[in-house]
XYZ file of C-alpha atoms in Angstrom:
372
model
C 171.489 -45.119 -2.514
C 170.232 -41.599 -3.141
C 171.599 -38.365 -1.762
C 169.530 -35.692 -0.061
C 169.387 -32.998 -2.771
C 168.422 -30.195 -0.341
C 171.382 -30.631 1.991
C 173.611 -32.277 -0.611
C 174.637 -34.843 2.015
C 174.427 -38.609 2.200
C 171.334 -40.004 3.911
C 172.509 -41.983 6.934
C 171.479 -45.586 7.378
C 171.465 -47.706 10.529
C 172.624 -51.317 10.437
C 171.852 -53.717 13.275
C 174.085 -56.809 13.237
C 173.261 -59.959 15.187
C 176.778 -61.364 15.409
C 177.447 -65.084 15.823
C 180.575 -67.213 15.638
C 180.093 -68.416 12.055
C 177.526 -66.012 10.582
C 175.791 -62.680 11.096
C 172.280 -61.432 10.389
C 172.038 -57.775 9.294
C 169.075 -55.378 9.167
C 169.534 -51.940 7.579
C 166.950 -49.174 7.971
C 166.837 -45.467 7.147
C 166.088 -42.507 9.412
C 162.325 -42.979 8.944
C 162.470 -46.564 10.177
C 161.858 -48.151 6.776
C 163.795 -51.298 5.959
C 166.407 -50.732 3.256
C 168.077 -54.124 3.214
C 168.353 -57.238 5.307
C 170.252 -60.447 4.899
C 172.791 -62.899 6.230
C 176.577 -62.976 5.920
C 178.241 -66.361 6.205
C 181.056 -66.763 7.074
C 182.049 -63.608 8.945
C 184.681 -62.449 6.489
C 185.774 -59.076 5.148
C 184.630 -60.076 1.673
C 181.200 -61.097 2.932
C 180.506 -57.843 4.787
C 182.071 -55.712 2.043
C 179.778 -57.392 -0.491
C 176.701 -56.797 1.662
C 177.422 -53.060 2.083
C 178.838 -52.552 -1.445
C 175.685 -50.836 -2.762
C 175.789 -48.069 -0.128
C 177.796 -44.848 -0.533
C 181.000 -44.271 1.396
C 180.387 -43.332 5.044
C 176.610 -43.787 4.862
C 176.113 -46.656 7.347
C 176.217 -46.502 11.129
C 176.596 -50.068 12.389
C 175.859 -51.537 15.804
C 176.248 -54.997 17.302
C 176.270 -56.464 20.795
C 179.476 -57.040 22.698
C 180.477 -60.690 22.853
C 183.559 -62.795 23.567
C 185.228 -62.084 20.198
C 183.784 -58.645 19.457
C 187.165 -57.203 18.444
C 187.300 -59.258 15.240
C 184.070 -57.822 13.821
C 184.758 -54.333 15.203
C 188.055 -54.072 13.335
C 186.633 -55.728 10.225
C 183.750 -53.252 9.903
C 186.130 -50.304 10.137
C 187.815 -51.531 6.943
C 184.588 -51.203 4.914
C 184.181 -47.855 3.124
C 180.400 -47.702 3.490
C 180.583 -47.945 7.296
C 180.908 -44.512 8.909
C 181.173 -45.697 12.517
C 180.674 -48.784 14.657
C 178.913 -48.852 18.036
C 179.399 -51.642 20.552
C 176.197 -52.328 22.486
C 175.884 -53.539 26.078
C 174.019 -56.867 25.650
C 172.520 -56.814 29.147
C 171.065 -53.318 28.928
C 169.983 -53.739 25.323
C 167.999 -56.859 26.232
C 166.177 -54.891 28.921
C 165.142 -52.185 26.433
C 164.366 -54.491 23.516
C 162.807 -57.424 25.387
C 160.729 -59.466 22.995
C 158.392 -62.424 23.477
C 159.624 -63.913 20.214
C 163.405 -63.820 19.922
C 165.170 -64.675 16.657
C 168.316 -63.482 14.900
C 166.282 -61.375 12.480
C 164.283 -59.737 15.290
C 167.457 -58.977 17.264
C 169.099 -57.361 14.232
C 165.944 -55.303 13.593
C 165.767 -54.067 17.197
C 169.436 -53.137 17.223
C 168.983 -51.015 14.091
C 165.768 -49.502 15.486
C 167.342 -48.551 18.823
C 170.479 -47.198 17.136
C 168.313 -45.042 14.889
C 166.689 -43.511 17.984
C 169.947 -43.063 19.893
C 168.850 -45.577 22.540
C 171.833 -47.912 22.468
C 173.664 -48.428 25.784
C 177.174 -48.150 24.393
C 180.174 -50.127 25.653
C 183.689 -48.713 25.498
C 185.683 -50.230 22.647
C 189.432 -50.364 23.238
C 191.932 -49.813 20.464
C 193.582 -52.910 18.926
C 196.847 -52.100 20.726
C 195.077 -51.822 24.096
C 193.202 -55.073 23.480
C 196.427 -56.910 22.662
C 198.013 -55.701 25.908
C 194.935 -56.722 27.904
C 194.961 -60.176 26.361
C 198.640 -60.639 27.182
C 198.183 -59.606 30.819
C 195.052 -61.727 31.168
C 196.953 -64.706 29.762
C 199.637 -64.189 32.389
C 196.998 -63.987 35.146
C 195.396 -67.176 33.824
C 198.713 -69.035 34.035
C 199.294 -67.744 37.572
C 195.905 -69.099 38.648
C 196.779 -72.462 37.158
C 200.092 -72.373 39.005
C 198.307 -71.770 42.305
C 195.934 -74.676 41.637
C 198.818 -77.059 40.905
C 200.720 -75.929 43.998
C 197.638 -76.733 46.051
C 197.653 -80.202 44.481
C 201.264 -80.666 45.562
C 200.393 -79.664 49.135
C 197.548 -82.188 49.054
C 199.859 -84.992 47.929
C 202.428 -84.160 50.598
C 199.694 -84.077 53.225
C 198.735 -87.686 52.463
C 202.172 -88.980 53.498
C 203.106 -90.191 56.969
C 206.436 -89.303 58.542
C 207.538 -87.446 55.428
C 210.790 -85.571 56.051
C 210.859 -82.270 54.215
C 213.952 -80.086 53.905
C 213.873 -76.677 55.565
C 213.530 -74.153 52.738
C 212.093 -70.643 52.771
C 210.151 -71.251 49.541
C 208.885 -74.754 48.822
C 208.473 -73.878 45.143
C 211.711 -71.971 44.797
C 214.861 -73.398 43.195
C 215.993 -75.379 46.251
C 212.441 -76.372 47.139
C 211.751 -77.758 43.663
C 214.997 -79.752 43.724
C 213.975 -81.240 47.070
C 210.484 -82.066 45.810
C 211.878 -83.965 42.829
C 214.015 -86.102 45.136
C 211.047 -87.095 47.308
C 209.731 -90.627 47.110
C 206.101 -91.042 48.100
C 204.712 -94.306 49.449
C 202.134 -94.988 46.748
C 203.313 -95.335 43.105
C 200.298 -93.484 41.688
C 200.900 -90.517 44.003
C 204.575 -90.496 43.073
C 203.509 -90.260 39.418
C 201.033 -87.471 40.219
C 203.720 -85.484 42.058
C 206.102 -85.699 39.104
C 203.336 -84.643 36.705
C 202.489 -81.645 38.883
C 206.132 -80.589 39.126
C 206.546 -80.861 35.346
C 203.449 -78.714 34.839
C 204.712 -76.148 37.348
C 207.982 -75.845 35.438
C 206.171 -75.407 32.132
C 203.687 -72.856 33.479
C 206.444 -70.868 35.165
C 208.224 -70.628 31.813
C 205.043 -69.342 30.150
C 204.553 -66.747 32.925
C 208.088 -65.445 32.384
C 207.494 -65.253 28.621
C 204.390 -63.111 29.120
C 206.174 -60.893 31.642
C 209.037 -60.408 29.208
C 206.556 -59.423 26.480
C 204.960 -56.841 28.786
C 208.283 -55.482 30.048
C 209.049 -52.077 28.619
C 205.472 -51.403 27.500
C 204.995 -48.825 30.290
C 208.494 -47.380 30.345
C 208.239 -43.607 30.684
C 204.457 -43.764 31.185
C 203.496 -41.081 33.719
C 200.196 -42.732 34.675
C 201.972 -46.029 35.346
C 204.540 -44.330 37.583
C 201.745 -42.615 39.518
C 199.967 -45.932 40.038
C 203.113 -47.530 41.466
C 203.217 -44.838 44.154
C 200.068 -46.316 45.739
C 200.847 -48.953 48.417
C 199.974 -52.477 47.307
C 200.171 -51.781 43.573
C 203.234 -53.408 42.028
C 204.464 -53.615 38.426
C 202.092 -56.390 37.289
C 198.965 -55.177 39.103
C 199.736 -51.629 37.981
C 199.928 -52.803 34.369
C 196.628 -54.702 34.711
C 194.835 -51.743 36.323
C 196.123 -49.219 33.784
C 195.320 -51.404 30.778
C 191.836 -52.314 32.026
C 190.975 -48.675 32.818
C 192.144 -47.767 29.289
C 192.045 -44.006 29.783
C 190.880 -42.481 33.051
C 189.231 -39.533 31.280
C 186.396 -41.744 30.026
C 185.103 -41.857 33.620
C 183.399 -38.613 34.649
C 183.780 -39.290 38.368
C 185.356 -41.744 40.785
C 181.955 -43.397 41.301
C 181.876 -44.307 37.615
C 185.210 -46.090 37.953
C 183.990 -47.874 41.097
C 180.891 -49.070 39.263
C 182.971 -50.259 36.309
C 185.223 -52.192 38.693
C 182.267 -53.662 40.600
C 183.370 -52.140 43.904
C 180.031 -50.608 44.882
C 176.951 -52.446 46.210
C 173.648 -52.671 44.410
C 171.118 -50.158 45.743
C 167.329 -50.271 45.872
C 165.451 -47.206 47.084
C 161.668 -46.950 47.264
C 159.140 -45.357 49.589
C 161.798 -43.481 51.510
C 163.712 -46.680 52.326
C 167.072 -47.609 50.856
C 168.592 -51.066 50.787
C 172.133 -51.978 49.808
C 172.702 -55.479 48.478
C 175.592 -57.464 47.066
C 178.328 -55.951 44.929
C 177.544 -55.176 41.287
C 178.037 -58.326 39.221
C 178.137 -56.819 35.725
C 181.603 -55.296 35.921
C 185.157 -55.605 34.656
C 186.157 -58.647 36.714
C 189.864 -58.284 35.863
C 189.958 -54.731 37.199
C 188.085 -55.805 40.330
C 190.489 -58.696 40.854
C 193.517 -56.394 40.512
C 192.217 -53.897 43.076
C 191.318 -56.663 45.550
C 194.743 -58.288 45.174
C 196.419 -54.915 45.671
C 194.247 -54.283 48.729
C 195.433 -57.500 50.397
C 199.034 -56.342 49.954
C 198.274 -52.771 51.056
C 196.691 -53.704 54.397
C 199.962 -55.379 55.359
C 202.324 -52.604 54.288
C 200.309 -49.397 54.755
C 199.015 -48.124 58.086
C 196.349 -46.121 56.269
C 194.830 -49.039 54.350
C 195.455 -51.355 57.293
C 193.466 -48.976 59.492
C 190.536 -49.026 57.076
C 190.580 -52.838 57.087
C 190.748 -53.138 60.895
C 187.989 -50.569 61.354
C 185.709 -52.535 59.029
C 186.505 -55.747 60.897
C 185.759 -54.049 64.237
C 182.331 -53.134 62.868
C 181.636 -56.843 62.367
C 182.422 -57.043 58.652
C 183.855 -60.282 57.282
C 187.353 -60.428 55.855
C 186.154 -60.399 52.227
C 183.790 -57.481 52.843
C 186.491 -55.538 54.681
C 189.035 -56.050 51.910
C 186.460 -54.933 49.340
C 186.049 -51.695 51.302
C 189.817 -51.208 51.124
C 189.807 -51.984 47.396
C 187.031 -49.432 46.878
C 189.054 -46.752 48.661
C 192.102 -47.705 46.621
C 190.121 -47.340 43.375
C 188.930 -43.885 44.482
C 192.509 -42.834 45.211
C 193.585 -44.265 41.854
C 191.027 -42.069 40.093
C 192.234 -38.927 41.869
C 195.900 -39.760 41.402
C 195.444 -40.266 37.649
C 193.150 -37.291 37.058
C 195.145 -34.836 39.188
C 198.534 -36.114 37.923
C 200.181 -36.337 41.313
C 201.523 -39.283 43.213
C 200.133 -40.806 46.360
C 201.707 -39.153 49.396
C 201.173 -40.346 52.996
C 200.035 -37.872 55.586
C 201.735 -38.009 59.007
C 199.471 -38.932 61.979
C 197.866 -36.168 63.961
C 199.147 -35.468 67.454
C 196.029 -36.894 69.124
C 196.071 -40.117 67.108
C 197.800 -43.222 68.465
C 199.649 -45.275 65.863
C 198.224 -48.725 65.297
C 194.787 -48.075 66.813
C 191.820 -49.360 64.753
C 190.456 -46.567 62.600
C 193.512 -44.386 63.139
C 194.373 -42.605 59.890
C 198.119 -43.098 59.701
C 198.318 -42.229 56.037
C 196.344 -40.397 53.442
C 196.905 -39.013 49.999
C 196.878 -35.640 48.423
C 195.149 -37.392 45.598
C 192.465 -38.926 47.803
């Protein structure tokens, strides 16, 4: 690799990587668009990529590849190679729109990635730090176990519903300590359903243990975190949902406005405007589904404990909106408030009702926020 003698600087190269589970196809081109090197690395190991880029000077390659399920592995690996100056993570959906090709192969994809990166036309995706990714994975694992717990509890309710004249003890929580003891003492009529009940109860015990392990691993991660404390001041956002929201946002300053955060969370509808007419469709599908889930879950809690969010929900329902649409409206408002609370560094604070407003009336603003 030659240096530019006039500027005495290294000539930058652009490497497009078509990343797969077991191998990668790489296309390297220079600033003029000429191919410098192309090839295949198999398997995706540090030694394989280091060998491919070994002939290039230190810091001379700008790499790009599309985001995929296990993008973090390659992202961290490329940063360990001296020849690689920086790594860009490409949005696969938007990149496909720009680089649509009639003939699609690994080599063509790698070429187009390098070509678009050379022209500054890559739709970049935010790449979290390894520490942030580890925290996200832990919280997502906990959420996964909770969903499995809900599914198994529904199975238990189904089994109990198949029994006639079944006498159940009066407990406040069927799946609490006393409730679980009572469930284990039950004897169902059919042997196969008795076996299924015991299997479900065993799974519930195991999953609950895993949930507690994940919660213990997360505990203390946000101690003394100002942003986390501000989030907890918003009605409906508790310790777990606050941790999920904060970790998925991964730095509020990367969003230039509240609308950007809403779009990232999928809490705004698709819009089509042409010929002076504007149509709003379904909610944006390409979004951070974990962040959307957290805001929606928090919204369901908030409408029951906050007059302000409850008023927004009832007003939407009075306009004929369905329950899911109404709660999405609340979640959208909550995300907007979250943005202002985090950017302005001040906690959510309810406003008292105005003198001419009757508490509890639909649409009555019983609470507000100096952050939103």
